[in-house]
Tab-separated table of C-alpha atoms in Angstrom:
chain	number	residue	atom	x	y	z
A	1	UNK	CA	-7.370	-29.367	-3.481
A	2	UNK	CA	-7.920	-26.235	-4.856
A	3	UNK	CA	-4.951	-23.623	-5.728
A	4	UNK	CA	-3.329	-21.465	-8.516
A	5	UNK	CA	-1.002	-23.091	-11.054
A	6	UNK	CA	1.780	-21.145	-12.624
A	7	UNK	CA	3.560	-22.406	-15.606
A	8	UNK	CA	6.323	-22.583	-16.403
A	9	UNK	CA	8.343	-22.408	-12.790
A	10	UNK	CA	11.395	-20.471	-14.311
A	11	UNK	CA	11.475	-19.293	-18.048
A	12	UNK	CA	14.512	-18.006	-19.958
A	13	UNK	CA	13.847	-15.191	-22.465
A	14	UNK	CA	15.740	-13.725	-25.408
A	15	UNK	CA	15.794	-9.914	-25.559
A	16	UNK	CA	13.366	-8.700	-28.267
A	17	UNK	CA	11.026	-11.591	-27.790
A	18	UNK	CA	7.255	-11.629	-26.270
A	19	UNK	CA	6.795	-14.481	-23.654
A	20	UNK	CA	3.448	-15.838	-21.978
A	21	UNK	CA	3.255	-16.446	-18.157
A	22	UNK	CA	0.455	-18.811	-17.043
A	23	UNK	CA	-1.561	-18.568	-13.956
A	24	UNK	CA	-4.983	-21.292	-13.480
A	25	UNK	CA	-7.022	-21.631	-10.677
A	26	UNK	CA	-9.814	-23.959	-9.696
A	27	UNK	CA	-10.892	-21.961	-6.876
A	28	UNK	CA	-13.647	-20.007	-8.484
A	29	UNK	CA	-12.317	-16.703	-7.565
A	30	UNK	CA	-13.560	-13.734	-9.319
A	31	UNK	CA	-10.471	-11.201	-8.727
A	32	UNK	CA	-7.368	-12.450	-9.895
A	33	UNK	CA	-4.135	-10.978	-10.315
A	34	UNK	CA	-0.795	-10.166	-11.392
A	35	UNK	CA	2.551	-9.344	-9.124
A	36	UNK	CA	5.923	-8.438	-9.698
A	37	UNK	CA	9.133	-8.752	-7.115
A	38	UNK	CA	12.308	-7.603	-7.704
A	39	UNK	CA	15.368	-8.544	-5.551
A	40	UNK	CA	15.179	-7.214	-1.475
A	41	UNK	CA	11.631	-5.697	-2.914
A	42	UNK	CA	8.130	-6.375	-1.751
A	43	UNK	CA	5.306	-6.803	-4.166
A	44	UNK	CA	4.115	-4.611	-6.988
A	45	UNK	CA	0.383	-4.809	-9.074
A	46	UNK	CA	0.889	-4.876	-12.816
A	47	UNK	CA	-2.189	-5.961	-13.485
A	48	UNK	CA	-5.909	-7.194	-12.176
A	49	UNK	CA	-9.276	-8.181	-13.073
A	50	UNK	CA	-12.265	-8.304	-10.949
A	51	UNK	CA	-14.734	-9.994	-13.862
A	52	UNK	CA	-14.330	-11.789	-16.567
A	53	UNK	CA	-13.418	-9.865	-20.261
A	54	UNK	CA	-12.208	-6.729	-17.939
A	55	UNK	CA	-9.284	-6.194	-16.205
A	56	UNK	CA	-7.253	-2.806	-15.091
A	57	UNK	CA	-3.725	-1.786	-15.408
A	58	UNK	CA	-1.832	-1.381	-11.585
A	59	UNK	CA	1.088	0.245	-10.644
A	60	UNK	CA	4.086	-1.001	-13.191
A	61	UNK	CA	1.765	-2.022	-16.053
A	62	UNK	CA	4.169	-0.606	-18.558
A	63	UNK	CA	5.130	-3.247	-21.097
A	64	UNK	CA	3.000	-6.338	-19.896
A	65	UNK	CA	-0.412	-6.892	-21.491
A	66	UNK	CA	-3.369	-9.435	-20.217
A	67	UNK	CA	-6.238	-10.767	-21.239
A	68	UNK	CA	-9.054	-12.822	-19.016
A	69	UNK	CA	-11.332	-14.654	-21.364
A	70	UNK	CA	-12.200	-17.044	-19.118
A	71	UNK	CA	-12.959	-16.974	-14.927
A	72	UNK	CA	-9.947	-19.868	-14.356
A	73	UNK	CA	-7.093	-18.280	-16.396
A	74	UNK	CA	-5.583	-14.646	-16.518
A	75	UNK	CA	-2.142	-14.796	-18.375
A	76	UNK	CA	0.593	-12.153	-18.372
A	77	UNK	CA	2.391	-11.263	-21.469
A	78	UNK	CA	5.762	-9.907	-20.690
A	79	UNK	CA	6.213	-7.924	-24.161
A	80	UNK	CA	9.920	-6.820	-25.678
A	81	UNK	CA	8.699	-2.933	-24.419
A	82	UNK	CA	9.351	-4.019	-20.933
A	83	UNK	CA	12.280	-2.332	-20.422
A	84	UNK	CA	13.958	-4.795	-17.271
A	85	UNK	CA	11.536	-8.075	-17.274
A	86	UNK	CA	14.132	-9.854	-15.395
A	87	UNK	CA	12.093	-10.604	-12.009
A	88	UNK	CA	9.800	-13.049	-10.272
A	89	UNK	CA	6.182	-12.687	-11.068
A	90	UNK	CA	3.395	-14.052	-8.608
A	91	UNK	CA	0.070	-14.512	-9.933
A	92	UNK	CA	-2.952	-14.612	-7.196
A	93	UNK	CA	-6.806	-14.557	-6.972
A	94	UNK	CA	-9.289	-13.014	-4.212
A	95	UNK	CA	-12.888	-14.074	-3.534
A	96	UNK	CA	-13.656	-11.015	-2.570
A	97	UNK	CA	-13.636	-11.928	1.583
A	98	UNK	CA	-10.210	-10.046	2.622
A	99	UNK	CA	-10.861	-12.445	5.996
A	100	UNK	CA	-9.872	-15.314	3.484
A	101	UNK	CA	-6.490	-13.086	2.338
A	102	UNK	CA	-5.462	-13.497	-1.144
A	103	UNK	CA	-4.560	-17.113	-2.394
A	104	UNK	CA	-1.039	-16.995	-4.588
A	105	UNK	CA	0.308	-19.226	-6.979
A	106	UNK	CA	4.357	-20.584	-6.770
A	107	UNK	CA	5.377	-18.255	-8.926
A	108	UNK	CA	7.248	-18.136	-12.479
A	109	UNK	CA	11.287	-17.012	-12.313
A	110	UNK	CA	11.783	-15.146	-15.757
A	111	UNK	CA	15.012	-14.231	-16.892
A	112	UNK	CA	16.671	-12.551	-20.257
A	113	UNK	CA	19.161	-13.788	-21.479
B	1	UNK	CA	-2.356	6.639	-2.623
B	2	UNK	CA	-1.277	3.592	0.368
B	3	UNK	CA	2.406	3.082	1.205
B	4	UNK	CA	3.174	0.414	3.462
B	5	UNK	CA	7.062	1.091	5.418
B	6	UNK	CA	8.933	-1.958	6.934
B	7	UNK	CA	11.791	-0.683	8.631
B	8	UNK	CA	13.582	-3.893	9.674
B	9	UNK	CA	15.476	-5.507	6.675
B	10	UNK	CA	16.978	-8.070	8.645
B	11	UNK	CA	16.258	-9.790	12.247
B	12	UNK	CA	17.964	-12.258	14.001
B	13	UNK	CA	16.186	-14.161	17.241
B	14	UNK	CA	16.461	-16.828	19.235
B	15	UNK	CA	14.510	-19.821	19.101
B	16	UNK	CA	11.390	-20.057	21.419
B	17	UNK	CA	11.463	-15.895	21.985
B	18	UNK	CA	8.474	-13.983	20.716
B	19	UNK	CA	9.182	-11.942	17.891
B	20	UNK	CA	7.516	-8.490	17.083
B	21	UNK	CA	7.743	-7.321	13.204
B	22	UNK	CA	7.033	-3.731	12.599
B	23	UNK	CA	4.688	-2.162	9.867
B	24	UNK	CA	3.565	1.357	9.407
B	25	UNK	CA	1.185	2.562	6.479
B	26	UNK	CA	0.017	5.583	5.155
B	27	UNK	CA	-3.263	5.792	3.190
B	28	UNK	CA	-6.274	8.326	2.851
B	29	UNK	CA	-8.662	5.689	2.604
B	30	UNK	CA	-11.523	5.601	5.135
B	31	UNK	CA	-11.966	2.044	4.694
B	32	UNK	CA	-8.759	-0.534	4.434
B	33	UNK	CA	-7.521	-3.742	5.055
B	34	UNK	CA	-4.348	-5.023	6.581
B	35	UNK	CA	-2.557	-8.137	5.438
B	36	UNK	CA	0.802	-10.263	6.799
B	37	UNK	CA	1.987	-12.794	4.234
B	38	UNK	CA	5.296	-15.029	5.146
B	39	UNK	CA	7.358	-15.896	1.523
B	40	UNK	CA	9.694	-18.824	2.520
B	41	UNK	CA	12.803	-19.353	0.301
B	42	UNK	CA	10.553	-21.246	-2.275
B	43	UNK	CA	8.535	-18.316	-2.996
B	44	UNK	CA	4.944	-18.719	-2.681
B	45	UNK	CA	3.010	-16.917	-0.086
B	46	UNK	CA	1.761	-17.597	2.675
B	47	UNK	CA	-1.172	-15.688	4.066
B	48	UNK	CA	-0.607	-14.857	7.975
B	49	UNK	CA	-3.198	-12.843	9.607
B	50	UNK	CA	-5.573	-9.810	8.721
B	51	UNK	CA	-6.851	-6.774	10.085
B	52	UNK	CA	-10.094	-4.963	9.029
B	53	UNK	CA	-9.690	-0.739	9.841
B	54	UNK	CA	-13.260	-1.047	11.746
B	55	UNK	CA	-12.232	-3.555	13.514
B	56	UNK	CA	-12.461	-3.037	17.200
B	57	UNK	CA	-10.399	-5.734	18.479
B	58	UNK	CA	-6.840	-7.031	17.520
B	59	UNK	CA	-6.570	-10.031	15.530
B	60	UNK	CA	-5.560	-13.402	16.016
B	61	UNK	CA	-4.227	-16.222	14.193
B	62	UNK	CA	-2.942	-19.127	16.534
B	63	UNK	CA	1.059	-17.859	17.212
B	64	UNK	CA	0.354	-15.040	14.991
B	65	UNK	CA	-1.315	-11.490	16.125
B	66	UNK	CA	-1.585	-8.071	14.512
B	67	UNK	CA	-1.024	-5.214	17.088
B	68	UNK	CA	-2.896	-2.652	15.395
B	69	UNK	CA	-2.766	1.090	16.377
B	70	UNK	CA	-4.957	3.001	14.437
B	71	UNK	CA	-3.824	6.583	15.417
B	72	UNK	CA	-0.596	6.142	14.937
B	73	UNK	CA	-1.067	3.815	11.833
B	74	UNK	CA	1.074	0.947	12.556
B	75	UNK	CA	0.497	-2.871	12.422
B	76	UNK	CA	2.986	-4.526	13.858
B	77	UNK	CA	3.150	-8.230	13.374
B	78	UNK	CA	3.461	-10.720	16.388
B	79	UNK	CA	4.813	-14.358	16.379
B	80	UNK	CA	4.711	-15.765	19.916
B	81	UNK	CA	7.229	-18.729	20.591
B	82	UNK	CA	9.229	-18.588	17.694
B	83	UNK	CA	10.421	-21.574	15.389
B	84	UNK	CA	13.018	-22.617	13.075
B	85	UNK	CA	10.341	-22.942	10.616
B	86	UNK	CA	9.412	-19.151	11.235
B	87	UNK	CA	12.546	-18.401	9.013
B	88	UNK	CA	11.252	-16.096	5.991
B	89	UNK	CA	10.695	-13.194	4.350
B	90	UNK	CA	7.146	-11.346	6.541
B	91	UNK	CA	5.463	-8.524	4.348
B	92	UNK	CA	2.972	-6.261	5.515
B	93	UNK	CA	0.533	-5.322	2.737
B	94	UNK	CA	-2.632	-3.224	2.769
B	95	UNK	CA	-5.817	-2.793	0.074
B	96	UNK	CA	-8.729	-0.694	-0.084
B	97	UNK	CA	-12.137	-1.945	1.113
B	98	UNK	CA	-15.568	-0.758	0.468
B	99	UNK	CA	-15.826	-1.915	-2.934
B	100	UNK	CA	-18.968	-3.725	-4.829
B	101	UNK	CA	-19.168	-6.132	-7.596
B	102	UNK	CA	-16.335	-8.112	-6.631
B	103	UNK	CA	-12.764	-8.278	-5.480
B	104	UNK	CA	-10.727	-5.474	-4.459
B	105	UNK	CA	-8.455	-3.761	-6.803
B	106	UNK	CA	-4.852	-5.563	-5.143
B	107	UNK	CA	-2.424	-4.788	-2.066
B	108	UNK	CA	0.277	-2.265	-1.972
B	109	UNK	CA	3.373	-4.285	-0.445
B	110	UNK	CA	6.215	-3.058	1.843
B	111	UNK	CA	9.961	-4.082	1.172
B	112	UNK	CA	9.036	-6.727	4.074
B	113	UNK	CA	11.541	-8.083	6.823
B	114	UNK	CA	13.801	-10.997	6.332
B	115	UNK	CA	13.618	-13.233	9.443
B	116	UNK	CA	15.945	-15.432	10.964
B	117	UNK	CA	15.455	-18.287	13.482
B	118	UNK	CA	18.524	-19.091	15.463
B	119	UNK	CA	18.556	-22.382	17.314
């Protein structure tokens, strides 16, 4: 079955150091996506891509970088400028159809230690 | 800019009752999209039901329906004979539409409402 597949499912950081979140998906989506949810908080857009080799910082992009080199992957770089990267970070993807919604992976738990 | 408000943190109902979960938004968009997504304890998301702005009918989505009120720009959630299995955090999100050359440029979340299904 098709789906987005986050790696790793919770990931312990040291302060000062860069870490790599994953996020795959076989669906051949063309939009994909990058969340971020804090405790007793909804949702917030740090970063998204609608095509391949672009992509376009959201709300909270401070500290995070991206890159989408190829149509399956988009990973999120958490880098040591992000101020309070403790959180859970959902990765999803969009065909474009909002009918369809938006499809999200399981999530990575990161936490500094 | 699109804020979504969910003023219920916390419900508590009764097994079998219908359950109504509120969502207002505010937006200058003339073209948007309404979402529900249910996040159980494990954390993924769970896409629930959506609502186009044009649309002229309410939608549907088996136990699930979207009571949408354009003028007053709510879009309330509605799960008809609840379950235990309904237990979970419900967020109300909305995006922009009208875009070409691909997907749309994200959802703007509320806080959402924690739900709880009481035997």
């Amino acid at each position: 079955d098709g789906g987005i597949t986050q790696s790793p499912k919770y990931l312990f950081r040291k302060e000062g150091q860069n870490v790599t979140l994953s996020c795959e998906q076989n669906l051949n989506h063309d939009a994909m996506y990058w969340y971020r949810q804090d405790p007793g908080q909804g949702l917030r857009l740090i970063y998204y891509s609608q095509i391949v080799n672009d992509f376009q910082k959201g709300d909270i992009a401070e500290g995070y970088s991206v890159s989408r080199e190829k149509k399956e992957s988009f990973p999120l770089t958490v880098t040591s400028a992000q101020k309070n990267p403790t959180a859970f970070y959902l990765c999803a993807s969009s065909m474009g159809d909002p009918r369809r919604g938006y499809t999200f992976g399981s999530g990575t738990r990161l936490t500094v230690v | 800019a699109q804020k979504i408000t969910q003023t219920q943190p916390g419900m508590f109902v009764q097994e079998k009752e219908a359950v109504t979960l509120d969502c207002t938004y505010d937006t200058s968009d003339p073209s948007y999209g309404l979402f529900w997504y249910k996040q159980p304890s494990s954390g993924e998301m769970i896409f629930l039901i959506y609502q186009g702005s044009y649309d002229q009918q309410n939608a549907t989505e088996g136990r699930y329906s979207l009571n949408f009120q354009k003028a007053r720009k709510s879009a309330n959630l509605v799960i008809s004979a609840s379950q235990l299995g309904d237990s979970a955090m419900y967020f109300c999100a909305m995006s922009r539409e009208g875009y070409s050359g691909g997907g749309a440029d994200g959802l703007t979340f509320g806080k959402g409402t924690h739900l709880i299904i009481q035997p």
